[in-house]
Amino acid sequence: MHDQSRFDVAVLGAGPLGAATARHLADQGASVVVVGPDEPARFDDHQGVWAGYYDQGRLAHVLEVPLVTTLLATRSIRRFDDLSARSGVVFTKPTESLTVLPDTSGRRDEPEWFDRGRLLRNAEDLGVPVESLDEDDLRREYPHLRFAPGHVGLLQRDALILNPRELVRAELTAAVAGGATLVRDEITDLTETSDAVSITSKSGSSWVADYAVLATGAATNAVGLLDRPIPMTTYGATVVLVEVPDPDEVDMPAMMYMRVTGGEGDFGGIVMSPLRYPDGRWYVKVSGSSLLANPLDNTSDIAAWVRTGGRARDIDETRALLGELMPGQTFGEAHTRPCMVCETPTGLPYLDRASERVTVVIEGERGAMAADEIGRLAAEYTLTGRWRDGLPHEVFRFADSSAAVPTSPEIQEALLGS
Ligand SMILES: Cc1cc2nc3c(=O)[nH]c(=O)nc-3n(C[C@H](O)[C@H](O)[C@H](O)COP(=O)(O)OP(=O)(O)OC[C@H]3O[C@@H](n4cnc5c(N)ncnc54)[C@H](O)[C@@H]3O)c2cc1C
C-alpha cells in the first residue's frame, strides 16, 4: 500500500501534457499525484492561470513542419483507440485535413513553413498518404471554396479532429484508474531538497515526491515555480467562434490556411470545420489573425488578458476571411474566446530537466496531437533517469537562454517577406 504522504512523482498541471504524463507514470507502476485546476466556468471574472486546451477541436495530422513533432503525434495517434477503450471517452473524429499555403516552390529562400516538398517527405517517412494539390486541383477538389490566387494545398484524407477537453478527461480517467491521485488545485510553491521535492498549493495542501514533472503549459515561466525561467515566449491567443445554424450545410475540410495577399501574409492559422460546443451550438472556429500578437509575462498579465476574452478585432478579420473563403455561406453570431499558446526558440517541444529532480515538458502549438507520446517519454525519463528513445534527447533540451529568439515569428516574417 502506498504511503499517501509521499509519491514517486508529482505532476504539476493537468492539461494534455500533465494528464498524459500522469497516466503513463501510473501505467508504469509509479505512485503519482497530479495537481491542476479544472476548467473555470467563465473567463470574464478570471483570476489565476489559464490553459491552451479549453476548446472542442484540435487537428491531429501529419501536415506540420517539424518532423519530430509530427512523429510524436503519429506515435500518440496509434494509441488513441486503446486510450478510448480504456477510459470510455471518445475524443477523436475522422476528418480531411487540408493545408493551404502560397506556392513558393522554386524560390531559393523558400521558408520551411511553405515548403510543400518537405511536408510531403515528412508524411512519406511516416507512411501516411498525403496528396499535393496545385491551384487547379484545389479548385476541382473544393469548388465551393475560394482561396487567394497563387495558393496550393496538401491534403491528408485520414486525419483526426481531437477534442482536447475530452483527451484530458480520457488521460485523467486512465491515470486515476491506474492509481494516480488527482487534485484540483494550483501549485504556488515547489521546493527541492537533496532527496525530495515538496509542493504546496493555493488551498494550503502540500505533497512530497521523489520527482516532479512540471506541465504547466504556456504559463510555465509566469507561475514562477522554477528558479530560473526557461527560454520560451508566452502569448494570449484569440479564438473566434462563428455560429453556423446547420453544420451539414457547411461543406469544408478542417484547414490550416497560410494566406498571402498582395505579397503580404495576412492570416496564418486554423479554420476548423463546424464543431458542437458545450452551449449546444455549432461553430466554425478560426484562430490565426493575432496568434502571436499578445506576449504575456506574468500571472496577472495572463488573468487580465483572459478577462478581455480575446482580441475583439479578430471578429471582423475572421468574418472577412470566411466571406472570401466561402462566398454565399451564411454565418451567424461570432464571439471570441481566450487561449494560451507558447513557443520555444528551438521550435520543438521541451522535455528536459530544470534541476536534479524537476523535469519540464512544453509543447505550445501541437501539444494536443503530441501530448500522449510526450507524456510517455516524460514518464520513462523521470522513472528511469535515462533517455531511452530513438530520437536523440538533444532535440528536446532547453535552448541556450542566450538564443531566446522565437521561431514562429519566422512564419510571420516569412509571410511578410513573401
Ligand atoms: C488557438 C489554438 C489552436 C491550437 N491548435 C492545435 C492543433 O490543431 N493541434 C494541436 O495538437 N495543438 C494545438 N494547439 C496547442 C495545444 O492546445 C497546446 O499545445 C496544449 O494545450 C498544451 O498542453 P499543455 O498541457 O502543455 O498546456 P495547457 O493546455 O496550457 O495546460 C496546462 C495546465 O496547467 C495548469 N497550470 C498552470 N499553472 C499551474 C499551477 N501553478 N499549478 C497547477 N496547474 C497549473 C493550467 O491550469 C492548465 O490546465 C492550439 C493552441 C491554440 C491556442
CSV table of N, CA, C and O and ligand atoms in Angstrom, one decimal, residues 12-19 35-38 49-55 57-61 64 162 164 185-188 215-219 223 225 237-239 256 270 272 285 287 291 339-341 361-371, ligand 1:
chain,number,residue,atom,x,y,z
A,12,LEU,N,2.7,18.5,-12.0
A,12,LEU,CA,2.1,19.8,-11.8
A,12,LEU,C,1.5,20.3,-13.1
A,12,LEU,O,2.2,20.5,-14.1
A,13,GLY,N,0.1,20.5,-13.1
A,13,GLY,CA,-0.6,20.8,-14.3
A,13,GLY,C,-1.3,19.6,-14.8
A,13,GLY,O,-0.7,18.5,-15.0
A,14,ALA,N,-2.6,19.8,-15.1
A,14,ALA,CA,-3.5,18.7,-15.5
A,14,ALA,C,-4.1,19.0,-16.9
A,14,ALA,O,-5.2,18.7,-17.1
A,15,GLY,N,-3.3,19.6,-17.8
A,15,GLY,CA,-3.7,19.8,-19.2
A,15,GLY,C,-3.3,18.5,-19.9
A,15,GLY,O,-3.0,17.5,-19.4
A,16,PRO,N,-3.3,18.6,-21.3
A,16,PRO,CA,-2.9,17.4,-22.1
A,16,PRO,C,-1.6,16.8,-21.7
A,16,PRO,O,-1.5,15.6,-21.6
A,17,LEU,N,-0.5,17.6,-21.5
A,17,LEU,CA,0.8,17.0,-21.2
A,17,LEU,C,0.8,16.4,-19.8
A,17,LEU,O,1.4,15.3,-19.6
A,18,GLY,N,0.3,17.2,-18.9
A,18,GLY,CA,0.3,16.7,-17.5
A,18,GLY,C,-0.5,15.4,-17.3
A,18,GLY,O,-0.1,14.5,-16.7
A,19,ALA,N,-1.7,15.5,-17.9
A,19,ALA,CA,-2.6,14.3,-17.8
A,19,ALA,C,-2.0,13.1,-18.4
A,19,ALA,O,-2.1,12.0,-17.9
A,35,VAL,N,-1.7,17.5,-9.9
A,35,VAL,CA,-2.4,18.6,-9.3
A,35,VAL,C,-2.6,19.7,-10.4
A,35,VAL,O,-1.6,20.2,-11.0
A,36,GLY,N,-3.8,20.1,-10.6
A,36,GLY,CA,-4.0,21.2,-11.6
A,36,GLY,C,-5.5,21.6,-11.5
A,36,GLY,O,-6.4,20.7,-11.2
A,37,PRO,N,-5.8,22.8,-11.8
A,37,PRO,CA,-7.2,23.3,-11.7
A,37,PRO,C,-8.0,22.7,-12.9
A,37,PRO,O,-7.5,22.4,-13.9
A,38,ASP,N,-9.3,22.5,-12.6
A,38,ASP,CA,-10.2,22.2,-13.7
A,38,ASP,C,-10.5,23.4,-14.5
A,38,ASP,O,-10.2,24.5,-14.1
A,49,VAL,N,-4.3,31.0,-13.3
A,49,VAL,CA,-3.7,30.6,-14.6
A,49,VAL,C,-4.8,30.1,-15.6
A,49,VAL,O,-6.0,30.0,-15.2
A,50,TRP,N,-4.5,29.9,-16.8
A,50,TRP,CA,-5.4,29.5,-17.9
A,50,TRP,C,-4.7,28.4,-18.6
A,50,TRP,O,-3.6,28.0,-18.3
A,51,ALA,N,-5.3,27.9,-19.7
A,51,ALA,CA,-4.7,26.8,-20.4
A,51,ALA,C,-4.8,26.9,-21.9
A,51,ALA,O,-5.5,27.8,-22.4
A,52,GLY,N,-4.2,26.1,-22.6
A,52,GLY,CA,-4.2,26.1,-24.1
A,52,GLY,C,-5.3,25.1,-24.6
A,52,GLY,O,-5.5,25.0,-25.8
A,53,TYR,N,-5.9,24.3,-23.7
A,53,TYR,CA,-6.7,23.2,-24.2
A,53,TYR,C,-8.2,23.4,-24.1
A,53,TYR,O,-9.0,22.5,-24.3
A,54,TYR,N,-8.6,24.5,-23.6
A,54,TYR,CA,-10.1,24.7,-23.3
A,54,TYR,C,-10.8,25.0,-24.6
A,54,TYR,O,-11.2,26.1,-25.0
A,55,ASP,N,-11.0,23.9,-25.4
A,55,ASP,CA,-11.6,24.0,-26.7
A,55,ASP,C,-12.2,22.7,-27.1
A,55,ASP,O,-12.0,21.6,-26.4
A,57,GLY,N,-11.9,21.4,-30.4
A,57,GLY,CA,-11.2,20.8,-31.6
A,57,GLY,C,-9.8,21.2,-31.8
A,57,GLY,O,-9.5,22.4,-31.8
A,58,ARG,N,-9.0,20.2,-32.0
A,58,ARG,CA,-7.6,20.4,-32.4
A,58,ARG,C,-7.3,19.5,-33.5
A,58,ARG,O,-7.8,18.3,-33.5
A,59,LEU,N,-6.4,19.9,-34.4
A,59,LEU,CA,-6.1,19.0,-35.5
A,59,LEU,C,-5.0,17.9,-35.0
A,59,LEU,O,-4.1,18.3,-34.3
A,60,ALA,N,-5.2,16.7,-35.5
A,60,ALA,CA,-4.2,15.7,-35.3
A,60,ALA,C,-3.9,15.1,-36.7
A,60,ALA,O,-4.7,14.4,-37.3
A,61,HIS,N,-2.8,15.6,-37.3
A,61,HIS,CA,-2.4,15.2,-38.6
A,61,HIS,C,-0.9,15.2,-38.8
A,61,HIS,O,-0.2,15.4,-37.9
A,64,GLU,N,2.5,19.1,-40.4
A,64,GLU,CA,3.2,20.1,-39.5
A,64,GLU,C,4.7,20.1,-39.9
A,64,GLU,O,5.2,19.2,-40.4
A,162,LEU,N,-9.4,16.2,-32.9
A,162,LEU,CA,-9.2,15.7,-31.5
A,162,LEU,C,-9.9,16.8,-30.5
A,162,LEU,O,-9.6,18.0,-30.7
A,164,PRO,N,-9.7,18.4,-27.3
A,164,PRO,CA,-8.6,18.4,-26.2
A,164,PRO,C,-9.2,18.3,-24.8
A,164,PRO,O,-8.6,17.7,-23.9
A,185,ASP,N,-6.3,21.8,-7.8
A,185,ASP,CA,-5.7,22.9,-7.1
A,185,ASP,C,-4.6,23.5,-7.9
A,185,ASP,O,-4.3,23.0,-9.0
A,186,GLU,N,-4.1,24.6,-7.4
A,186,GLU,CA,-3.0,25.3,-8.2
A,186,GLU,C,-1.7,25.3,-7.3
A,186,GLU,O,-1.8,25.7,-6.1
A,187,ILE,N,-0.6,25.0,-7.9
A,187,ILE,CA,0.6,24.9,-7.1
A,187,ILE,C,1.2,26.3,-7.0
A,187,ILE,O,1.4,27.0,-8.0
A,188,THR,N,1.6,26.7,-5.7
A,188,THR,CA,2.2,28.0,-5.5
A,188,THR,C,3.6,27.9,-5.1
A,188,THR,O,4.3,28.9,-5.2
A,215,ALA,N,4.2,20.5,-15.9
A,215,ALA,CA,3.5,20.5,-17.1
A,215,ALA,C,2.4,21.7,-17.1
A,215,ALA,O,1.2,21.4,-17.3
A,216,THR,N,2.9,22.8,-16.8
A,216,THR,CA,2.0,24.0,-16.6
A,216,THR,C,1.9,24.8,-17.9
A,216,THR,O,1.4,25.9,-17.9
A,217,GLY,N,2.3,24.2,-19.0
A,217,GLY,CA,2.0,24.8,-20.3
A,217,GLY,C,2.6,26.2,-20.6
A,217,GLY,O,3.7,26.5,-20.1
A,218,ALA,N,1.9,27.0,-21.3
A,218,ALA,CA,2.4,28.4,-21.6
A,218,ALA,C,2.6,29.2,-20.4
A,218,ALA,O,3.4,30.2,-20.4
A,219,ALA,N,2.0,28.8,-19.3
A,219,ALA,CA,2.2,29.6,-18.0
A,219,ALA,C,3.4,29.3,-17.3
A,219,ALA,O,3.7,29.9,-16.2
A,223,VAL,N,4.3,31.4,-13.8
A,223,VAL,CA,3.9,31.0,-12.4
A,223,VAL,C,5.0,31.0,-11.5
A,223,VAL,O,4.8,30.8,-10.2
A,225,LEU,N,7.5,28.9,-10.6
A,225,LEU,CA,7.9,27.8,-9.8
A,225,LEU,C,9.3,27.4,-10.0
A,225,LEU,O,9.9,26.6,-9.1
A,237,ALA,N,-3.7,34.0,-27.1
A,237,ALA,CA,-4.2,33.8,-28.4
A,237,ALA,C,-5.7,34.0,-28.4
A,237,ALA,O,-6.4,33.8,-27.4
A,238,THR,N,-6.3,34.4,-29.5
A,238,THR,CA,-7.7,34.6,-29.6
A,238,THR,C,-8.3,33.6,-30.5
A,238,THR,O,-7.8,33.4,-31.7
A,239,VAL,N,-9.4,33.0,-30.1
A,239,VAL,CA,-10.1,32.0,-30.9
A,239,VAL,C,-11.5,32.7,-31.2
A,239,VAL,O,-12.1,33.3,-30.3
A,256,MET,N,-5.7,24.3,-42.3
A,256,MET,CA,-4.7,25.3,-41.9
A,256,MET,C,-4.5,26.2,-43.1
A,256,MET,O,-4.4,25.6,-44.2
A,270,ILE,N,-5.8,28.3,-38.2
A,270,ILE,CA,-6.7,27.3,-38.3
A,270,ILE,C,-8.1,27.8,-38.7
A,270,ILE,O,-8.6,28.8,-38.2
A,272,MET,N,-11.4,25.8,-38.7
A,272,MET,CA,-11.9,24.4,-38.4
A,272,MET,C,-13.3,24.2,-38.8
A,272,MET,O,-14.2,25.1,-38.6
A,285,LYS,N,-14.5,27.4,-36.1
A,285,LYS,CA,-13.5,28.1,-35.2
A,285,LYS,C,-12.4,28.6,-36.1
A,285,LYS,O,-11.9,27.9,-37.0
A,287,SER,N,-8.6,30.7,-35.8
A,287,SER,CA,-7.6,31.3,-34.9
A,287,SER,C,-6.4,31.5,-35.8
A,287,SER,O,-5.9,30.6,-36.4
A,291,LEU,N,-2.4,35.3,-33.5
A,291,LEU,CA,-2.0,34.2,-32.6
A,291,LEU,C,-0.8,34.6,-31.7
A,291,LEU,O,-0.7,34.3,-30.6
A,339,CYS,N,-7.2,32.0,-25.3
A,339,CYS,CA,-6.5,30.7,-25.3
A,339,CYS,C,-5.0,31.1,-25.0
A,339,CYS,O,-4.6,32.2,-25.3
A,340,MET,N,-4.3,30.1,-24.5
A,340,MET,CA,-2.8,30.4,-24.3
A,340,MET,C,-2.0,29.6,-25.3
A,340,MET,O,-2.4,28.4,-25.6
A,341,VAL,N,-1.0,30.2,-25.7
A,341,VAL,CA,-0.1,29.4,-26.6
A,341,VAL,C,1.4,29.9,-26.3
A,341,VAL,O,1.6,30.9,-25.7
A,361,VAL,N,8.0,19.7,-19.2
A,361,VAL,CA,7.5,19.4,-20.6
A,361,VAL,C,6.7,20.6,-21.1
A,361,VAL,O,5.9,21.1,-20.4
A,362,ILE,N,7.0,20.9,-22.4
A,362,ILE,CA,6.3,22.0,-23.0
A,362,ILE,C,6.1,21.7,-24.5
A,362,ILE,O,7.0,21.2,-25.2
A,363,GLU,N,4.9,21.9,-25.0
A,363,GLU,CA,4.7,21.9,-26.4
A,363,GLU,C,3.5,22.8,-26.6
A,363,GLU,O,2.4,22.5,-26.4
A,364,GLY,N,3.8,24.0,-27.1
A,364,GLY,CA,2.8,25.0,-27.1
A,364,GLY,C,1.8,25.0,-28.3
A,364,GLY,O,0.7,25.4,-28.2
A,365,GLU,N,2.3,24.5,-29.4
A,365,GLU,CA,1.5,24.7,-30.7
A,365,GLU,C,0.9,23.4,-31.2
A,365,GLU,O,0.0,23.5,-32.0
A,366,ARG,N,1.5,22.3,-30.8
A,366,ARG,CA,1.0,21.0,-31.3
A,366,ARG,C,0.8,20.0,-30.2
A,366,ARG,O,0.9,18.8,-30.3
A,367,GLY,N,0.5,20.6,-29.0
A,367,GLY,CA,0.6,19.8,-27.8
A,367,GLY,C,-0.7,19.0,-27.5
A,367,GLY,O,-0.7,18.2,-26.6
A,368,ALA,N,-1.7,19.1,-28.4
A,368,ALA,CA,-2.8,18.2,-28.2
A,368,ALA,C,-2.5,16.9,-28.9
A,368,ALA,O,-2.6,15.8,-28.4
A,369,MET,N,-2.1,17.0,-30.2
A,369,MET,CA,-1.8,15.8,-31.0
A,369,MET,C,-0.6,15.0,-30.5
A,369,MET,O,-0.5,13.8,-30.6
A,370,ALA,N,0.3,15.7,-29.9
A,370,ALA,CA,1.6,15.1,-29.5
A,370,ALA,C,1.6,14.7,-28.0
A,370,ALA,O,2.6,14.1,-27.5
A,371,ALA,N,0.6,15.1,-27.2
A,371,ALA,CA,0.7,15.0,-25.8
A,371,ALA,C,0.9,13.6,-25.3
A,371,ALA,O,1.7,13.4,-24.4
B,1,LIG,C1,-5.8,28.6,-30.9
B,1,LIG,C2,-5.0,27.3,-30.7
B,1,LIG,C3,-5.1,26.3,-31.6
B,1,LIG,C4,-4.3,25.2,-31.5
B,1,LIG,N1,-4.4,24.2,-32.4
B,1,LIG,C5,-3.8,23.0,-32.2
B,1,LIG,C6,-3.9,21.9,-33.0
B,1,LIG,O1,-4.6,22.0,-34.1
B,1,LIG,N2,-3.3,20.7,-32.7
B,1,LIG,C7,-2.5,20.6,-31.6
B,1,LIG,O2,-2.0,19.5,-31.4
B,1,LIG,N3,-2.4,21.6,-30.8
B,1,LIG,C8,-2.9,22.8,-31.0
B,1,LIG,N4,-2.8,23.8,-30.1
B,1,LIG,C9,-1.9,23.7,-29.0
B,1,LIG,C10,-2.4,22.9,-27.8
B,1,LIG,O3,-3.6,23.3,-27.4
B,1,LIG,C11,-1.3,23.0,-26.7
B,1,LIG,O4,-0.1,22.6,-27.2
B,1,LIG,C12,-1.7,22.2,-25.5
B,1,LIG,O5,-2.9,22.6,-24.9
B,1,LIG,C13,-0.6,22.2,-24.5
B,1,LIG,O6,-0.9,21.3,-23.4
B,1,LIG,P1,-0.2,21.6,-22.0
B,1,LIG,O7,-0.7,20.5,-21.1
B,1,LIG,O8,1.3,21.7,-22.1
B,1,LIG,O9,-0.7,23.0,-21.6
B,1,LIG,P2,-2.1,23.6,-21.2
B,1,LIG,O10,-3.1,23.1,-22.2
B,1,LIG,O11,-2.0,25.1,-21.1
B,1,LIG,O12,-2.4,23.0,-19.8
B,1,LIG,C14,-1.6,23.4,-18.7
B,1,LIG,C15,-2.4,23.2,-17.5
B,1,LIG,O13,-1.5,23.5,-16.4
B,1,LIG,C16,-2.3,24.2,-15.4
B,1,LIG,N5,-1.5,25.0,-14.6
B,1,LIG,C17,-0.8,26.2,-14.9
B,1,LIG,N6,-0.2,26.7,-13.8
B,1,LIG,C18,-0.4,25.8,-12.8
B,1,LIG,C19,0.0,25.7,-11.4
B,1,LIG,N7,0.7,26.6,-10.9
B,1,LIG,N8,-0.4,24.6,-10.7
B,1,LIG,C20,-1.2,23.6,-11.2
B,1,LIG,N9,-1.6,23.7,-12.5
B,1,LIG,C21,-1.2,24.7,-13.3
B,1,LIG,C22,-3.3,25.0,-16.2
B,1,LIG,O14,-4.4,25.4,-15.5
B,1,LIG,C23,-3.6,24.0,-17.4
B,1,LIG,O15,-4.7,23.2,-17.0
B,1,LIG,C24,-3.5,25.0,-30.3
B,1,LIG,C25,-3.5,26.1,-29.3
B,1,LIG,C26,-4.2,27.2,-29.5
B,1,LIG,C27,-4.2,28.3,-28.5
